[in-house]
Tab-separated table of C-alpha atoms in Angstrom:
chain	number	residue	atom	x	y	z
K	28	MET	CA	-13.751	14.677	-34.956
K	29	ALA	CA	-13.630	15.315	-31.207
K	30	ASP	CA	-10.626	16.992	-29.629
K	31	VAL	CA	-10.626	14.321	-26.944
K	32	VAL	CA	-12.349	11.023	-26.180
K	33	VAL	CA	-12.662	10.177	-22.479
K	34	VAL	CA	-12.957	6.452	-21.794
K	35	GLY	CA	-14.988	6.069	-18.617
K	36	ALA	CA	-18.068	7.866	-17.280
K	37	GLY	CA	-17.253	7.552	-13.603
K	38	VAL	CA	-16.519	10.635	-11.552
K	39	VAL	CA	-12.872	10.887	-12.699
K	40	GLY	CA	-13.817	10.636	-16.369
K	41	ALA	CA	-16.665	13.071	-15.781
K	42	ALA	CA	-14.251	15.572	-14.214
K	43	CYS	CA	-11.826	15.209	-17.129
K	44	ALA	CA	-14.679	15.855	-19.554
K	45	TYR	CA	-15.933	18.822	-17.535
K	46	PHE	CA	-12.630	20.653	-17.296
K	47	ALA	CA	-11.583	19.873	-20.876
K	48	ALA	CA	-14.903	21.159	-22.191
K	49	ARG	CA	-14.655	24.252	-19.990
K	50	ALA	CA	-11.242	24.853	-21.553
K	51	GLY	CA	-12.860	24.976	-24.999
K	52	MET	CA	-12.270	21.430	-26.213
K	53	SER	CA	-14.861	19.237	-27.937
K	54	VAL	CA	-15.313	16.112	-25.817
K	55	THR	CA	-16.893	12.691	-26.277
K	56	VAL	CA	-17.320	10.424	-23.242
K	57	VAL	CA	-17.759	6.680	-23.800
K	58	ASP	CA	-18.559	3.955	-21.299
K	59	ARG	CA	-19.608	0.349	-21.722
K	60	GLY	CA	-22.129	0.849	-18.923
K	61	ALA	CA	-24.109	3.790	-17.581
K	62	VAL	CA	-22.788	6.932	-15.920
K	63	ALA	CA	-21.191	6.033	-12.561
K	64	ALA	CA	-22.048	2.347	-13.035
K	65	GLY	CA	-18.667	1.107	-11.825
K	66	THR	CA	-16.544	2.076	-8.832
K	67	THR	CA	-18.125	5.538	-8.532
K	68	GLY	CA	-21.593	4.123	-7.972
K	69	ALA	CA	-20.287	1.879	-5.198
K	70	GLY	CA	-18.455	4.644	-3.325
K	71	GLU	CA	-19.334	6.567	-0.194
K	72	GLY	CA	-18.434	9.938	-1.705
K	73	ASN	CA	-15.345	10.611	0.406
K	74	ILE	CA	-13.444	13.883	-0.002
K	75	LEU	CA	-10.633	13.440	2.498
K	76	VAL	CA	-7.389	15.062	3.513
K	77	SER	CA	-7.348	13.379	6.922
K	78	ASP	CA	-6.107	9.991	5.700
K	79	LYS	CA	-3.174	11.317	3.635
K	80	GLU	CA	0.392	11.786	4.795
K	81	PRO	CA	2.378	14.804	3.539
K	82	GLY	CA	3.400	14.197	-0.039
K	83	PRO	CA	2.063	14.331	-3.596
K	84	GLU	CA	-1.325	12.748	-2.865
K	85	LEU	CA	-2.015	15.242	-0.082
K	86	GLU	CA	-1.153	18.135	-2.433
K	87	LEU	CA	-3.572	16.649	-4.961
K	88	ALA	CA	-6.248	16.271	-2.272
K	89	LEU	CA	-5.917	19.880	-1.099
K	90	LEU	CA	-6.303	21.128	-4.684
K	91	SER	CA	-9.268	18.845	-5.210
K	92	GLY	CA	-10.957	19.963	-2.014
K	93	ARG	CA	-10.789	23.581	-3.162
K	94	LEU	CA	-12.233	22.638	-6.549
K	95	TRP	CA	-15.070	20.611	-4.974
K	96	ARG	CA	-16.013	23.639	-2.873
K	97	GLU	CA	-16.114	25.781	-6.018
K	98	LEU	CA	-18.185	23.197	-7.900
K	99	ALA	CA	-20.575	22.941	-4.955
K	100	GLY	CA	-21.675	26.510	-5.659
K	101	SER	CA	-23.756	25.195	-8.552
K	102	GLY	CA	-25.378	22.584	-6.286
K	103	GLY	CA	-27.140	19.450	-7.401
K	104	PHE	CA	-24.981	16.686	-5.955
K	105	GLU	CA	-25.421	16.763	-2.168
K	106	TYR	CA	-22.090	18.283	-1.193
K	107	GLU	CA	-21.716	18.111	2.599
K	108	PRO	CA	-18.774	19.948	4.224
K	109	LYS	CA	-19.306	17.902	7.376
K	110	GLY	CA	-15.685	17.480	8.422
K	111	GLY	CA	-14.008	14.330	9.661
K	112	LEU	CA	-13.254	12.962	13.109
K	113	VAL	CA	-10.504	10.369	13.479
K	114	VAL	CA	-10.594	8.605	16.842
K	115	ALA	CA	-8.074	6.514	18.779
K	116	GLU	CA	-8.646	3.730	21.263
K	117	THR	CA	-5.350	4.129	23.170
K	118	PRO	CA	-3.077	6.995	24.279
K	119	GLU	CA	-0.281	5.604	22.086
K	120	VAL	CA	-2.440	5.786	18.960
K	121	THR	CA	-3.614	9.248	19.998
K	122	ARG	CA	-0.002	10.429	20.055
K	123	SER	CA	0.536	8.981	16.570
K	124	LEU	CA	-2.578	10.745	15.273
K	125	THR	CA	-1.476	14.038	16.807
K	126	ALA	CA	1.979	13.736	15.226
K	127	LEU	CA	0.423	13.041	11.807
K	128	ALA	CA	-1.921	16.016	12.231
K	129	ALA	CA	1.025	18.311	13.021
K	130	ALA	CA	2.848	17.149	9.889
K	131	GLN	CA	-0.278	17.648	7.776
K	132	ALA	CA	-0.881	21.110	9.243
K	133	ALA	CA	2.539	22.198	7.994
K	134	HIS	CA	1.229	21.552	4.472
K	135	GLY	CA	-2.049	23.448	4.743
K	136	VAL	CA	-4.371	20.930	6.386
K	137	GLU	CA	-6.718	22.153	9.103
K	138	ALA	CA	-6.341	19.630	11.926
K	139	ARG	CA	-7.313	20.098	15.576
K	140	PRO	CA	-6.393	17.523	18.236
K	141	VAL	CA	-9.389	16.569	20.372
K	142	ALA	CA	-8.990	15.388	23.952
K	143	ALA	CA	-10.896	12.334	25.137
K	144	GLY	CA	-13.306	14.462	27.169
K	145	GLU	CA	-14.166	16.611	24.147
K	146	LEU	CA	-14.992	13.848	21.658
K	147	ARG	CA	-18.658	13.682	22.628
K	148	ASP	CA	-19.007	17.440	22.178
K	149	LEU	CA	-18.439	16.744	18.479
K	150	GLU	CA	-20.275	13.396	18.371
K	151	PRO	CA	-22.748	13.031	21.260
K	152	HIS	CA	-23.550	9.388	20.478
K	153	LEU	CA	-19.935	8.243	20.301
K	154	ALA	CA	-18.896	5.426	22.624
K	155	GLU	CA	-17.220	6.278	25.903
K	156	GLY	CA	-13.673	5.250	26.717
K	157	LEU	CA	-11.915	6.473	23.570
K	158	ALA	CA	-8.519	8.057	24.186
K	159	GLY	CA	-8.711	11.071	21.863
K	160	GLY	CA	-8.796	12.060	18.236
K	161	VAL	CA	-8.299	14.729	15.587
K	162	HIS	CA	-10.938	16.894	13.934
K	163	TYR	CA	-10.498	17.707	10.214
K	164	PRO	CA	-12.891	20.475	9.058
K	165	GLN	CA	-11.818	20.128	5.394
K	166	ASP	CA	-13.155	16.577	5.025
K	167	ALA	CA	-16.414	16.435	3.096
K	168	GLN	CA	-18.776	14.122	1.264
K	169	VAL	CA	-20.694	14.139	-2.015
K	170	GLN	CA	-23.321	11.853	-3.493
K	171	PRO	CA	-20.961	10.371	-6.120
K	172	MET	CA	-23.449	9.291	-8.775
K	173	LEU	CA	-25.129	12.704	-8.790
K	174	ALA	CA	-21.728	14.384	-8.911
K	175	ALA	CA	-20.579	12.387	-11.954
K	176	ALA	CA	-23.840	12.954	-13.794
K	177	ARG	CA	-23.833	16.676	-13.072
K	178	LEU	CA	-20.224	17.161	-14.185
K	179	ILE	CA	-20.979	15.538	-17.538
K	180	ARG	CA	-24.235	17.446	-17.915
K	181	HIS	CA	-22.444	20.742	-17.317
K	182	ALA	CA	-19.513	20.004	-19.622
K	183	PRO	CA	-20.268	22.422	-22.488
K	184	GLY	CA	-21.085	20.529	-25.677
K	185	ALA	CA	-19.840	17.173	-24.380
K	186	VAL	CA	-21.287	14.092	-26.099
K	187	LEU	CA	-22.062	11.109	-23.868
K	188	ARG	CA	-22.223	7.608	-25.373
K	189	THR	CA	-23.092	4.832	-22.936
K	190	GLY	CA	-23.300	1.140	-23.763
K	191	VAL	CA	-20.227	1.527	-25.969
K	192	ARG	CA	-17.304	-0.863	-25.408
K	193	VAL	CA	-13.805	0.243	-26.408
K	194	THR	CA	-12.134	-2.626	-28.272
K	195	GLY	CA	-8.988	-0.941	-29.568
K	196	LEU	CA	-7.144	2.304	-30.189
K	197	LEU	CA	-6.816	4.089	-33.504
K	198	ARG	CA	-3.193	4.810	-34.402
K	199	ASP	CA	-1.281	6.968	-36.845
K	200	GLY	CA	2.175	5.498	-36.496
K	201	ASP	CA	2.928	5.584	-32.763
K	202	ARG	CA	0.331	8.266	-32.068
K	203	VAL	CA	-3.083	7.429	-30.610
K	204	THR	CA	-5.768	9.112	-32.716
K	205	GLY	CA	-9.019	7.812	-31.244
K	206	VAL	CA	-10.771	4.652	-30.128
K	207	ARG	CA	-12.237	1.638	-31.869
K	208	THR	CA	-15.517	0.476	-30.327
K	209	ASP	CA	-18.153	-2.170	-30.868
K	210	LYS	CA	-20.329	0.665	-32.245
K	211	GLY	CA	-17.739	2.065	-34.661
K	212	ASP	CA	-14.574	4.144	-34.640
K	213	ILE	CA	-14.360	7.505	-32.856
K	214	PRO	CA	-11.415	9.571	-34.116
K	215	ALA	CA	-10.014	12.204	-31.769
K	216	GLY	CA	-6.999	14.359	-31.168
K	217	ALA	CA	-6.355	12.625	-27.819
K	218	VAL	CA	-7.687	9.801	-25.664
K	219	VAL	CA	-8.014	9.928	-21.866
K	220	ASN	CA	-7.972	6.578	-20.096
K	221	ALA	CA	-10.302	7.076	-17.106
K	222	ALA	CA	-11.671	3.551	-17.017
K	223	GLY	CA	-11.156	3.029	-13.289
K	224	THR	CA	-10.510	-0.584	-12.334
K	225	TRP	CA	-10.406	-1.520	-16.023
K	226	SER	CA	-7.813	1.129	-16.948
K	227	GLY	CA	-5.096	-1.501	-17.168
K	228	GLU	CA	-7.080	-3.191	-19.932
K	229	VAL	CA	-7.408	0.083	-21.856
K	230	ALA	CA	-3.674	0.744	-21.489
K	231	ALA	CA	-2.960	-2.755	-22.762
K	232	LEU	CA	-4.694	-1.852	-26.019
K	233	ALA	CA	-1.713	0.458	-26.590
K	234	GLY	CA	0.754	-2.245	-25.537
K	235	ILE	CA	1.315	-0.514	-22.192
K	236	ARG	CA	1.342	-2.123	-18.758
K	237	LEU	CA	-0.423	-0.328	-15.917
K	238	PRO	CA	-0.535	-2.547	-12.802
K	239	ILE	CA	-4.033	-1.546	-11.696
K	240	LEU	CA	-5.875	-4.256	-9.777
K	241	PRO	CA	-9.365	-4.453	-8.234
K	242	ARG	CA	-9.539	-4.142	-4.453
K	243	ARG	CA	-13.003	-5.113	-3.238
K	244	GLY	CA	-14.840	-3.208	-0.549
K	245	PHE	CA	-18.263	-3.590	1.087
K	246	ILE	CA	-20.604	-0.940	2.447
K	247	LEU	CA	-23.395	-1.673	4.909
K	248	VAL	CA	-26.428	0.649	4.950
K	249	THR	CA	-28.800	1.069	7.914
K	250	GLU	CA	-32.416	2.118	8.035
K	251	PRO	CA	-32.880	5.904	8.441
K	252	VAL	CA	-31.876	7.087	11.899
K	253	GLY	CA	-31.901	10.853	11.416
K	254	GLY	CA	-31.653	13.293	8.524
K	255	ARG	CA	-35.120	14.048	7.194
K	256	LEU	CA	-36.629	12.058	10.051
K	257	GLY	CA	-34.891	14.022	12.790
K	258	PRO	CA	-31.575	15.527	13.920
K	259	PRO	CA	-28.477	13.858	12.468
K	260	VAL	CA	-27.268	11.066	14.704
K	261	ILE	CA	-23.739	11.168	13.273
K	262	ARG	CA	-22.492	14.650	12.445
K	263	HIS	CA	-19.105	13.946	10.854
K	264	LYS	CA	-17.357	11.264	8.900
K	265	VAL	CA	-16.012	9.220	11.815
K	266	TYR	CA	-13.342	6.576	11.548
K	267	THR	CA	-10.683	4.899	13.620
K	268	ALA	CA	-6.953	5.321	13.164
K	269	ALA	CA	-6.827	1.774	11.774
K	270	TYR	CA	-8.427	3.095	8.573
K	271	VAL	CA	-5.309	5.126	7.757
K	272	THR	CA	-3.204	1.982	8.128
K	273	ALA	CA	-5.581	-0.047	5.934
K	274	VAL	CA	-5.521	2.553	3.163
K	275	ALA	CA	-1.717	2.390	3.024
K	276	SER	CA	-1.536	-1.402	3.227
K	277	ASP	CA	-0.207	-3.554	0.381
K	278	SER	CA	-1.843	-6.724	1.678
K	279	ALA	CA	-4.159	-8.713	-0.556
K	280	ASP	CA	-5.861	-10.185	2.511
K	281	LEU	CA	-9.044	-8.931	4.121
K	282	GLU	CA	-8.760	-5.799	6.251
K	283	THR	CA	-11.630	-3.984	7.941
K	284	SER	CA	-11.701	-0.689	9.810
K	285	ALA	CA	-14.647	1.334	11.032
K	286	VAL	CA	-15.732	4.266	8.837
K	287	ILE	CA	-19.168	5.619	9.697
K	288	GLU	CA	-21.221	8.551	8.452
K	289	GLY	CA	-24.774	9.704	7.970
K	290	THR	CA	-26.478	10.832	4.760
K	291	PRO	CA	-29.065	13.554	4.079
K	292	ALA	CA	-31.695	10.795	3.791
K	293	GLY	CA	-30.944	9.653	7.329
K	294	THR	CA	-29.328	6.315	6.520
K	295	VAL	CA	-25.916	5.484	7.960
K	296	LEU	CA	-23.123	4.161	5.738
K	297	ILE	CA	-20.746	1.703	7.390
K	298	GLY	CA	-17.394	0.660	5.929
K	299	ALA	CA	-14.713	-0.088	5.182
K	300	SER	CA	-13.282	-3.386	3.981
K	301	ARG	CA	-10.400	-4.077	1.609
K	302	GLU	CA	-9.298	-7.292	-0.073
K	303	ARG	CA	-7.947	-8.334	-3.454
K	304	VAL	CA	-10.120	-11.153	-4.769
K	305	GLY	CA	-10.352	-10.196	-8.436
K	306	PHE	CA	-13.818	-9.167	-9.561
K	307	ASP	CA	-15.663	-11.551	-7.243
K	308	ARG	CA	-18.929	-9.850	-6.202
K	309	THR	CA	-20.060	-12.601	-3.827
K	310	THR	CA	-21.563	-11.074	-0.703
K	311	SER	CA	-19.475	-11.965	2.345
K	312	ILE	CA	-21.578	-12.248	5.500
K	313	PRO	CA	-18.473	-12.464	7.754
K	314	VAL	CA	-17.180	-9.165	6.317
K	315	LEU	CA	-20.535	-7.448	6.823
K	316	ALA	CA	-20.716	-8.829	10.367
K	317	ALA	CA	-17.241	-7.456	11.123
K	318	LEU	CA	-18.244	-4.022	9.814
K	319	ALA	CA	-21.396	-4.076	11.941
K	320	ARG	CA	-19.442	-5.002	15.088
K	321	GLN	CA	-16.926	-2.219	14.517
K	322	ALA	CA	-19.703	0.315	13.918
K	323	VAL	CA	-21.520	-0.634	17.123
K	324	ALA	CA	-18.249	-0.394	19.054
K	325	LEU	CA	-18.009	3.268	18.007
K	326	PHE	CA	-21.716	4.122	18.111
K	327	PRO	CA	-23.506	1.718	20.497
K	328	GLY	CA	-26.914	3.100	19.533
K	329	LEU	CA	-26.588	1.529	16.080
K	330	ALA	CA	-27.089	-1.893	17.671
K	331	ALA	CA	-30.833	-1.215	17.775
K	332	ARG	CA	-30.986	-0.294	14.069
K	333	ARG	CA	-31.548	-2.649	11.151
K	334	ALA	CA	-29.229	-2.993	8.191
K	335	ILE	CA	-31.378	-2.667	5.078
K	336	ARG	CA	-28.843	-3.450	2.359
K	337	SER	CA	-25.204	-3.821	1.438
K	338	TYR	CA	-23.213	-3.329	-1.738
K	339	CYS	CA	-19.667	-3.779	-2.938
K	340	GLY	CA	-17.339	-2.112	-5.399
K	341	PHE	CA	-13.784	-2.446	-6.663
K	342	ARG	CA	-11.169	0.193	-5.944
K	343	PRO	CA	-8.547	0.645	-8.717
K	344	TYR	CA	-5.452	-0.257	-6.690
K	345	CYS	CA	-1.919	0.800	-7.690
K	346	PRO	CA	1.083	-0.805	-5.925
K	347	ASP	CA	2.540	2.539	-4.817
K	348	HIS	CA	-0.860	3.924	-3.746
K	349	LEU	CA	-0.593	6.901	-6.105
K	350	PRO	CA	-2.873	7.546	-9.080
K	351	VAL	CA	-1.672	7.554	-12.671
K	352	ILE	CA	-2.130	11.031	-14.154
K	353	GLY	CA	-0.612	12.456	-17.298
K	354	ALA	CA	0.482	11.953	-20.889
K	355	ASP	CA	2.033	8.595	-21.723
K	356	PRO	CA	5.328	9.104	-23.595
K	357	ARG	CA	5.138	5.538	-24.889
K	358	ALA	CA	1.945	6.303	-26.834
K	359	PRO	CA	1.667	9.999	-27.805
K	360	GLY	CA	-1.928	11.147	-27.689
K	361	LEU	CA	-2.828	8.819	-24.812
K	362	TYR	CA	-3.407	10.316	-21.358
K	363	HIS	CA	-4.178	8.474	-18.137
K	364	ALA	CA	-6.439	9.484	-15.240
K	365	CYS	CA	-6.798	6.340	-13.164
K	366	GLY	CA	-5.498	4.227	-10.286
K	367	HIS	CA	-6.890	6.390	-7.472
K	368	GLU	CA	-7.898	3.365	-5.369
K	369	GLY	CA	-10.482	4.530	-2.791
K	370	ALA	CA	-9.755	8.247	-3.237
K	371	GLY	CA	-11.048	8.713	-6.779
K	372	ILE	CA	-14.164	10.654	-5.836
K	373	GLY	CA	-12.214	13.030	-3.646
K	374	LEU	CA	-9.378	13.490	-6.149
K	375	ALA	CA	-11.536	13.683	-9.301
K	376	PRO	CA	-11.716	17.488	-9.787
K	377	ALA	CA	-7.961	17.963	-9.378
K	378	THR	CA	-7.307	15.087	-11.780
K	379	GLY	CA	-9.678	16.528	-14.379
K	380	HIS	CA	-8.248	20.004	-13.950
K	381	LEU	CA	-4.668	18.785	-14.421
K	382	VAL	CA	-5.465	16.563	-17.403
K	383	ALA	CA	-7.305	19.443	-19.089
K	384	ALA	CA	-4.253	21.646	-18.580
K	385	LEU	CA	-2.051	19.047	-20.256
K	386	LEU	CA	-4.492	18.641	-23.133
K	387	THR	CA	-4.567	22.373	-23.820
K	388	GLY	CA	-0.864	22.990	-23.292
K	389	ALA	CA	-1.378	25.023	-20.126
K	390	ALA	CA	0.868	24.789	-17.080
K	391	PRO	CA	-0.622	22.187	-14.695
K	392	GLY	CA	0.341	24.144	-11.570
K	393	LEU	CA	1.246	20.949	-9.704
K	394	ASP	CA	4.226	18.634	-10.051
K	395	LEU	CA	2.900	15.589	-11.885
K	396	SER	CA	6.125	13.579	-11.895
K	397	PRO	CA	5.065	11.346	-8.943
K	398	PHE	CA	1.989	10.313	-10.960
K	399	ARG	CA	3.722	9.739	-14.313
K	400	PRO	CA	2.380	6.682	-16.202
K	401	GLU	CA	5.796	5.320	-17.191
K	402	ARG	CA	6.973	4.904	-13.593
K	403	PHE	CA	5.961	1.230	-13.726
K	404	ALA	CA	7.880	0.457	-16.908
K	405	ALA	CA	10.757	-1.276	-15.123
């Protein structure tokens, strides 16, 4: 019998497995698909502090950023400490960005206001006429599929079972003692729900409501414009202040805001869109066109480059924009690590580290009360 079964082989589940196994626990990871086949595989790989206001999520992001830097020492998943550049179109928005940066700096974030005339020192191909911005050296990027796969591979003794669908939970009275699957029962001392957008369905197997909903987003990918074929055209993760507003929005309607970055292969990733349309994967040409227009407005040189593909994924959205992390008092033995929306890749190591501490009885080292699973009970 395993000490813990992790449901979900995305980057959050992989991190939970990694840190639990490193703490000496026997771990089995199950997923109905392949490793990183869900939200993780459709992500850009963001590791951001720049888009988070002071509060519990920022504390989680700072811890996670430190852990990603430590994990990067082993290599193998294209960790890029490129930094972020948030830009503003007007002086009023610049003042708002500068005020946010000052508040973040008081909590340990490195944030440097950038005057309009200095923006092109950081990004030479950036459009003229922008009013200013803020540089965030702690922002980074990983290749998310490689990161998830490597975390599982380096989880000592962990067993990975893909193509296995969880259909129920094993119980001993009120206590959760494993999972029932379409390939047989897997008993365990604890179960971690890291099923991403489908975590609400896993929680429901225990009679628990977690209001996690899919929030669709598209990414547009250009032909290579730098990287291995030449100097990087875009040096940082660059986005407009509107992205911060979109992240915090509760709207179900379509929202787009320019987020642009290069990759080691030379392609440019262009996002970001948000809308709640269930699990509809239909490609939206108007959304892709809006993303392209916003990208060209920031980097005019992209107008001459072809888009070679697009893809979409579903962020696990929680109404209060905070993840669900911790033991569920309504079902002893069940732990949750889900609901990170678009920040799951960035917050994965901290989430795995904290869940492993709870599983082993160690002190988490971070106040988990804002993330408690039962906060939605009312």
